[in-house]
Short mmCIF file of C-alpha atoms in Angstrom, two decimals:
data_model
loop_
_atom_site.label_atom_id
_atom_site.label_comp_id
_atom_site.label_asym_id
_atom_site.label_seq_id
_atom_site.Cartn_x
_atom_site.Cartn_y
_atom_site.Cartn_z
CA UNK A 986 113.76 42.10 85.47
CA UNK A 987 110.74 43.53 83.46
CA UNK A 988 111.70 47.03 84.97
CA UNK A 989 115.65 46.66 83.86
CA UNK A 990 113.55 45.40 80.78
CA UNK A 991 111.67 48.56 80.06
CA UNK A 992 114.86 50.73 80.71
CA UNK A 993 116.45 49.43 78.13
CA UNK A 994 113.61 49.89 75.53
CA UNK A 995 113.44 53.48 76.40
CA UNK A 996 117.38 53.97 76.07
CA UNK A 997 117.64 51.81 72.67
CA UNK A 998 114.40 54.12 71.49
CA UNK A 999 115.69 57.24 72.42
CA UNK A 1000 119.56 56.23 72.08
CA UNK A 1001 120.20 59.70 73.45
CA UNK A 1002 118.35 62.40 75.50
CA UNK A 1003 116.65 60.05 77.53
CA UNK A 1004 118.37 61.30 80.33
CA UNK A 1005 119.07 65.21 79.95
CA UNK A 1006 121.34 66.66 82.41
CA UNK A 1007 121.26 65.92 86.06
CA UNK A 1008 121.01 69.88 86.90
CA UNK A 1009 117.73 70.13 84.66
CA UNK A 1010 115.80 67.00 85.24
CA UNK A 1011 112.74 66.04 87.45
CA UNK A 1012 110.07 64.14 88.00
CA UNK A 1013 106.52 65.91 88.56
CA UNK A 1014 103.88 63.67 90.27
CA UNK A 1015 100.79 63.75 88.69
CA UNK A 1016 98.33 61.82 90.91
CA UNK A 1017 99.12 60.38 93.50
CA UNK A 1018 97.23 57.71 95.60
CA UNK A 1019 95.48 58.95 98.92
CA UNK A 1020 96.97 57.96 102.36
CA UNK A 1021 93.74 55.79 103.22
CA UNK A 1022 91.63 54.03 100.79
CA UNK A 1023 88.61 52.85 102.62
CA UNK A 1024 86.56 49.63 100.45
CA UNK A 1025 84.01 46.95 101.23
CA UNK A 1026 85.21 43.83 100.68
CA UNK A 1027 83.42 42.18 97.23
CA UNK A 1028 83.49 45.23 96.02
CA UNK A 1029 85.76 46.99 93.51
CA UNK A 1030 89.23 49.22 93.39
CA UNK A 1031 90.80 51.83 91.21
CA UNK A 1032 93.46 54.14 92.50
CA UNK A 1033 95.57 55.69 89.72
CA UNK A 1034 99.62 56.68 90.42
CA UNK A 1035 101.28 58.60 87.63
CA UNK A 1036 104.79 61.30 87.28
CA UNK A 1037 105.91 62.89 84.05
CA UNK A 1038 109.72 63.21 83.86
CA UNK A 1039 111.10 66.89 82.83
CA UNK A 1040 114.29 66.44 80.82
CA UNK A 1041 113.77 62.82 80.60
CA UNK A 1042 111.34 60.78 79.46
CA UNK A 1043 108.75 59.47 81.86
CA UNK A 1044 109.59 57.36 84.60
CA UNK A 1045 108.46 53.67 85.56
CA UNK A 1046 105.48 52.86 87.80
CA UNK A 1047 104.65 49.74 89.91
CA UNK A 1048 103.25 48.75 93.48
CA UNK A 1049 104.14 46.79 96.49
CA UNK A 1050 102.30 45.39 98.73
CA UNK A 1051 102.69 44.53 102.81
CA UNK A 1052 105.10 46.91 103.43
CA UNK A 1053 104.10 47.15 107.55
CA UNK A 1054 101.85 49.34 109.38
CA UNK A 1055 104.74 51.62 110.03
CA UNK A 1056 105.36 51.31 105.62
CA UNK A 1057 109.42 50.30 106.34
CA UNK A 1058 108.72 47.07 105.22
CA UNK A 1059 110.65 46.11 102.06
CA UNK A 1060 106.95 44.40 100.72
CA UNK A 1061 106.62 42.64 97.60
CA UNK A 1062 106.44 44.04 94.37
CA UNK A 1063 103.20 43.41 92.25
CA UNK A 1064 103.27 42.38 88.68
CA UNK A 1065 103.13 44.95 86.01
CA UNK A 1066 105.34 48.29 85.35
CA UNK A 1067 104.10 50.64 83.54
CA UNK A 1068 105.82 54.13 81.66
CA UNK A 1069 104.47 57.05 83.29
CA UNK A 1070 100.75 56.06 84.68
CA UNK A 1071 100.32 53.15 86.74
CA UNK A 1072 96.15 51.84 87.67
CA UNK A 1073 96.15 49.64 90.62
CA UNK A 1074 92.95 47.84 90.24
CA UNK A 1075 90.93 44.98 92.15
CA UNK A 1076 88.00 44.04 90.72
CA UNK A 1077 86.29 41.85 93.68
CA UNK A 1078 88.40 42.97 96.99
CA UNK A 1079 89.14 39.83 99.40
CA UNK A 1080 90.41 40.06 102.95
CA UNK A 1081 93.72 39.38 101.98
CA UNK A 1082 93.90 42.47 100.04
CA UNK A 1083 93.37 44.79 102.73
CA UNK A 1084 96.91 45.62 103.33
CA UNK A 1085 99.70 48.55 103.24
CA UNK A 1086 101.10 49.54 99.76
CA UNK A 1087 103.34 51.91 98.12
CA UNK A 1088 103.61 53.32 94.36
CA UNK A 1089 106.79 53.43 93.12
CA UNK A 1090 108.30 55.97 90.76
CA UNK A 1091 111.49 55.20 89.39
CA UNK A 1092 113.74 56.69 86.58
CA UNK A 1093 116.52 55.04 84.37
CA UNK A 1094 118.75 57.80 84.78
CA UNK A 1095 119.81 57.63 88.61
CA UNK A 1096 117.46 59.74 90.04
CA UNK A 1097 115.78 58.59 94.05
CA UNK A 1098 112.88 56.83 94.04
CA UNK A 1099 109.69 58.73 94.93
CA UNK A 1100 107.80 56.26 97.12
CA UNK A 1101 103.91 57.15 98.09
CA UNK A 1102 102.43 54.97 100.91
CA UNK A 1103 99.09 54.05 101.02
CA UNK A 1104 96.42 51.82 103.40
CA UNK A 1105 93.67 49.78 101.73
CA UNK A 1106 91.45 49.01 105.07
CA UNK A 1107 87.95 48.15 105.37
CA UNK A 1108 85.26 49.78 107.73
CA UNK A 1109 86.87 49.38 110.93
CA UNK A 1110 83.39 48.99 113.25
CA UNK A 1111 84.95 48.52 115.96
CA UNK A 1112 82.52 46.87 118.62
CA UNK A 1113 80.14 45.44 115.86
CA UNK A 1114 79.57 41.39 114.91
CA UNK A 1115 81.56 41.77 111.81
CA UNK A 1116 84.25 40.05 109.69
CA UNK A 1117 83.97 37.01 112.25
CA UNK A 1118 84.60 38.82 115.54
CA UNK A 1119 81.96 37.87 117.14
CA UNK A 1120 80.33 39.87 119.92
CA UNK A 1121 83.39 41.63 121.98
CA UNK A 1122 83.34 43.87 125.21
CA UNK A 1123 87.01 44.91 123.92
CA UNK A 1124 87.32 46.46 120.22
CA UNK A 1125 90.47 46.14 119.03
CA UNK A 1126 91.46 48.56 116.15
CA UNK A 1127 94.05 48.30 113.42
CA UNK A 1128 95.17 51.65 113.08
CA UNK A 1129 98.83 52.80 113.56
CA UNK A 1130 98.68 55.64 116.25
CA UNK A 1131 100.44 57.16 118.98
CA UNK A 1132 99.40 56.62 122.87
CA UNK A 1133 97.52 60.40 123.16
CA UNK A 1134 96.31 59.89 119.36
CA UNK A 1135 94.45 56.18 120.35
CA UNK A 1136 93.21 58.07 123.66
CA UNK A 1137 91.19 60.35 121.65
CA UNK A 1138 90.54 58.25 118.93
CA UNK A 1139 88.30 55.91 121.23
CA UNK A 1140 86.72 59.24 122.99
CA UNK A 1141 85.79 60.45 119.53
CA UNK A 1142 83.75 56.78 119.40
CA UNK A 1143 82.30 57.33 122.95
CA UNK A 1144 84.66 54.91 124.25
CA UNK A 1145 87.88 54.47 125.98
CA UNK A 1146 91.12 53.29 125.70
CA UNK A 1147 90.52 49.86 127.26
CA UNK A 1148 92.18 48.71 130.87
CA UNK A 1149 91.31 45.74 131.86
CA UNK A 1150 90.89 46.30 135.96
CA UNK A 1151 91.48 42.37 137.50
CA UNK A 1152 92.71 38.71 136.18
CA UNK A 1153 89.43 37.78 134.61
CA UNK A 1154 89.23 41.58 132.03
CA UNK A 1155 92.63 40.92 131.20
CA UNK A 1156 91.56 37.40 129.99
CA UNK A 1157 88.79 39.09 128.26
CA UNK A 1158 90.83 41.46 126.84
CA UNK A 1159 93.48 39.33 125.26
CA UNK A 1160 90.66 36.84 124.24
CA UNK A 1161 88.44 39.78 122.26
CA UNK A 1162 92.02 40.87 121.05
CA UNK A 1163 93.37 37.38 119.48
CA UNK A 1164 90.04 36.74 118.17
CA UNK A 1165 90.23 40.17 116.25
CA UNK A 1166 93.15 39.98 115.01
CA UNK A 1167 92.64 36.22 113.51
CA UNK A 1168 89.63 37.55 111.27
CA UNK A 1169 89.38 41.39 110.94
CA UNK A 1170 91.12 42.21 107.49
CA UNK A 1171 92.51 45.42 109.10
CA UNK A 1172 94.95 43.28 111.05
CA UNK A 1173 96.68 42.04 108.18
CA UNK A 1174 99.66 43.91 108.37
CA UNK A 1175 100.34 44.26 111.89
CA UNK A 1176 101.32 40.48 111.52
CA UNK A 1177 104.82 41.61 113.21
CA UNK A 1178 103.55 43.53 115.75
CA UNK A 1179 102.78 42.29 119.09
CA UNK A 1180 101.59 45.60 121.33
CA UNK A 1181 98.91 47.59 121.70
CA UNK A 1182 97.99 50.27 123.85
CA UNK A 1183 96.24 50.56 127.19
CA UNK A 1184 94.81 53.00 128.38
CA UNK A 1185 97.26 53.36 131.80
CA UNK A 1186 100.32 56.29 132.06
CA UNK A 1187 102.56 57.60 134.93
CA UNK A 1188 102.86 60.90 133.52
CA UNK A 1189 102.07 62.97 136.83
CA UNK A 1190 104.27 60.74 138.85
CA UNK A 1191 107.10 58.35 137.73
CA UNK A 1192 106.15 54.57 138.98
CA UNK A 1193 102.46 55.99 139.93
CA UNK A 1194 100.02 54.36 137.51
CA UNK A 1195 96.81 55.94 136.63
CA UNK A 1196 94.05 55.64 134.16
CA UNK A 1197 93.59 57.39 131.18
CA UNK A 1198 90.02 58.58 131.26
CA UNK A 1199 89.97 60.41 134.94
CA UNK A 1200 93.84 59.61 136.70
CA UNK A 1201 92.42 57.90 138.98
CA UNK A 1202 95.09 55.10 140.60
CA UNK A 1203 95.01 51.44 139.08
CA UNK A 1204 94.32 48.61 141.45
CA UNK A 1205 95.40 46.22 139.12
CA UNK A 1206 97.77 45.48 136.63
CA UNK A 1207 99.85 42.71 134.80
CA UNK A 1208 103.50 43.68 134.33
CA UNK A 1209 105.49 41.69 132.37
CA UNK A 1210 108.99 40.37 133.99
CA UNK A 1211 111.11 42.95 135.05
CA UNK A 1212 108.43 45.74 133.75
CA UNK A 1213 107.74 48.63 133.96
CA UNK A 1214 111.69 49.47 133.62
CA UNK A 1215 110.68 53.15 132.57
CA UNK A 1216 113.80 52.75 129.89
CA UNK A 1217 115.14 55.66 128.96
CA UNK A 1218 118.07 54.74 126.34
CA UNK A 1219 116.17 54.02 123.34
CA UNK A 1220 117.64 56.21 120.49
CA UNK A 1221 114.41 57.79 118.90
CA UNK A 1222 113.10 58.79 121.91
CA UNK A 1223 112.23 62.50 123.07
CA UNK A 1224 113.83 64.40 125.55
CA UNK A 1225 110.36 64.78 127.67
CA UNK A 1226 109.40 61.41 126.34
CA UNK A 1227 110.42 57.95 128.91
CA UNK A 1228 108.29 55.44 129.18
CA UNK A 1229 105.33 56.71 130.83
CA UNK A 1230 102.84 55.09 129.39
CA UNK A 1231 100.76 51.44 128.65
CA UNK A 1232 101.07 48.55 126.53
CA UNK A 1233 99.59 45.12 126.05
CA UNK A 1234 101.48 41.78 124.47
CA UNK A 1235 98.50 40.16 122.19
CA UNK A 1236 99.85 36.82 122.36
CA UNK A 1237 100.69 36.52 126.23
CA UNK A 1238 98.18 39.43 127.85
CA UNK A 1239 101.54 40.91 129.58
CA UNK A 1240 102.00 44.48 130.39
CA UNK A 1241 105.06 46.93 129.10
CA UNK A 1242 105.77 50.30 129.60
CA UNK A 1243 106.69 52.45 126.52
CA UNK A 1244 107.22 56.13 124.97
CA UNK A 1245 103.98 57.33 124.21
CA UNK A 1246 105.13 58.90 120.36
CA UNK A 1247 105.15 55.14 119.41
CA UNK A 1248 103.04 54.00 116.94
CA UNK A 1249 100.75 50.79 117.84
CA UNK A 1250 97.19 49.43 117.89
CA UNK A 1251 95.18 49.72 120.24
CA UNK A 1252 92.04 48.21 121.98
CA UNK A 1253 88.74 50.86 123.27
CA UNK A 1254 86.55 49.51 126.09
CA UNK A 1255 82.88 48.47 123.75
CA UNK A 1256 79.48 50.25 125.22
CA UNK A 1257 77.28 48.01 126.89
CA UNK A 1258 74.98 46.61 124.87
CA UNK A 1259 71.91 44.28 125.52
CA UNK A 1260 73.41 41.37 123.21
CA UNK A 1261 77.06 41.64 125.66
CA UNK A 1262 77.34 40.53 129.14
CA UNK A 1263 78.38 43.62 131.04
CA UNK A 1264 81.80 43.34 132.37
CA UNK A 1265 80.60 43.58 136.09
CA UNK A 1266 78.29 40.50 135.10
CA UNK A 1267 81.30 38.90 133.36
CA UNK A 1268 83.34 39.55 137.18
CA UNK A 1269 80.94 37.84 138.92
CA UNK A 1270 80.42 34.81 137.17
#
């Protein structure tokens, strides 16, 4: 309403001109937020958004919020438009702000909406005591990446992509998982989604599972019903691309195979540390 609102002023001030021809007009962004704004939560927030209209006058500017990892959600707007310049502010950052956004630039005269998606996340820290997580062997992080992208991602870290290697890691694993994703502010939006990445693949050799870090061949996994189907149908998928690689179900500690261009979360295996029962220790008790 307050953006039909402001429309309206602009055409009753202007009566004509506001919108020049169709062939002649454009919007310029001026600054536009970064793709990952990293904060501490308590702390404060400023990101500015702002477009100048050629041929028209300037358009409107306003946020939404929780619009998915994957930033197709349709989100909720947050109040205030502004003409032209938009500050999206916070002045003490809580846990529930850590979330996906976009700013919204949108004319009166017709034109698309220019939509620029942003993350507000918090230090992710992976394996550390923080945010309520408690002391983990598995890290789980909240970062939207494809299968080889999470692979290196935990190697960067000096970990790996976790794989859990009998009954009692795979408990571990979905424990140090659920426990993550009830407290670490980074989780927020991945409310919807239920998969994250292992660190298993078939790539040499269809139906012959092997481990990320060195292919050598698992001795034990946790299929869900009727998986792995190595489906090959789904629309988006890549010519090269079936299902050749690892997923686990966060509520139900299941395994699925999927294409490895999707986008999930995923989980890297901790370092030992003095303060965290080794897994072997964990094995034997």
């Amino acid at each position: 309403m307050m953006r039909k609102l402001l429309c309206l002023v602009a055409l009753v001030a202007t009566v004509s001109g506001y919108c020049g021809k169709r062939e002649f007009r454009n919007i310029e962004v001026l600054m536009r937020p970064p793709p990952v704004v990293e904060v501490i939560v308590g702390e404060s927030v400023s990101i500015v958004c702002s477009a100048h209209g050629h041929n028209m006058n300037d358009p409107l500017v306003y946020w939404v919020k929780g619009v998915g990892p994957d930033y197709t959600k349709k989100g909720k707007a947050l109040p205030g438009t502004s003409i032209g310049k938009s500050v999206f502010s916070i002045e003490e950052v809580e846990a529930e702000d850590i979330d996906s956004y976009k700013c919204v630039i949108e004319d009166c005269c017709g034109e698309p909406k220019i939509e620029i998606a942003f993350e507000l996340v918090v230090p992710d820290d992976t394996c550390k005591d923080v945010y309520g997580v408690g002391n983990v062997v598995y890290g789980a992080t909240w970062a939207y990446k494809s299968w080889p992208d999470a692979v290196k991602d935990c190697k960067s870290k000096g970990m790996e992509l976790a794989l859990p290697k009998n009954a009692i890691e795979n408990a571990l694993l979905l424990h140090d998982m659920m426990v993550s994703f009830n407290t670490h502010p980074n989780a927020n939006k991945f409310s919807r989604e239920n998969w994250l990445w292992l660190g298993a693949h078939d790539n040499n050799w269809e139906g012959i599972w092997q481990t990320s870090k060195k292919d050598e061949f698992l001795t034990f996994t946790n299929w869900d019903r009727k998986q792995p189907d190595n489906k090959i149908t789904d629309a988006d998928h890549f010519p090269s691309d079936t299902q050749n690689v690892a997923g686990i179900h966060r509520g139900s500690g299941r395994w699925d195979d999927s294409y490895m261009h999707f986008k999930r979360a995923y989980v890297c295996l901790c370092p030992e540390r003095e303060d965290v029962a080794p897994i072997a220790a964990v094995d034997a008790q």
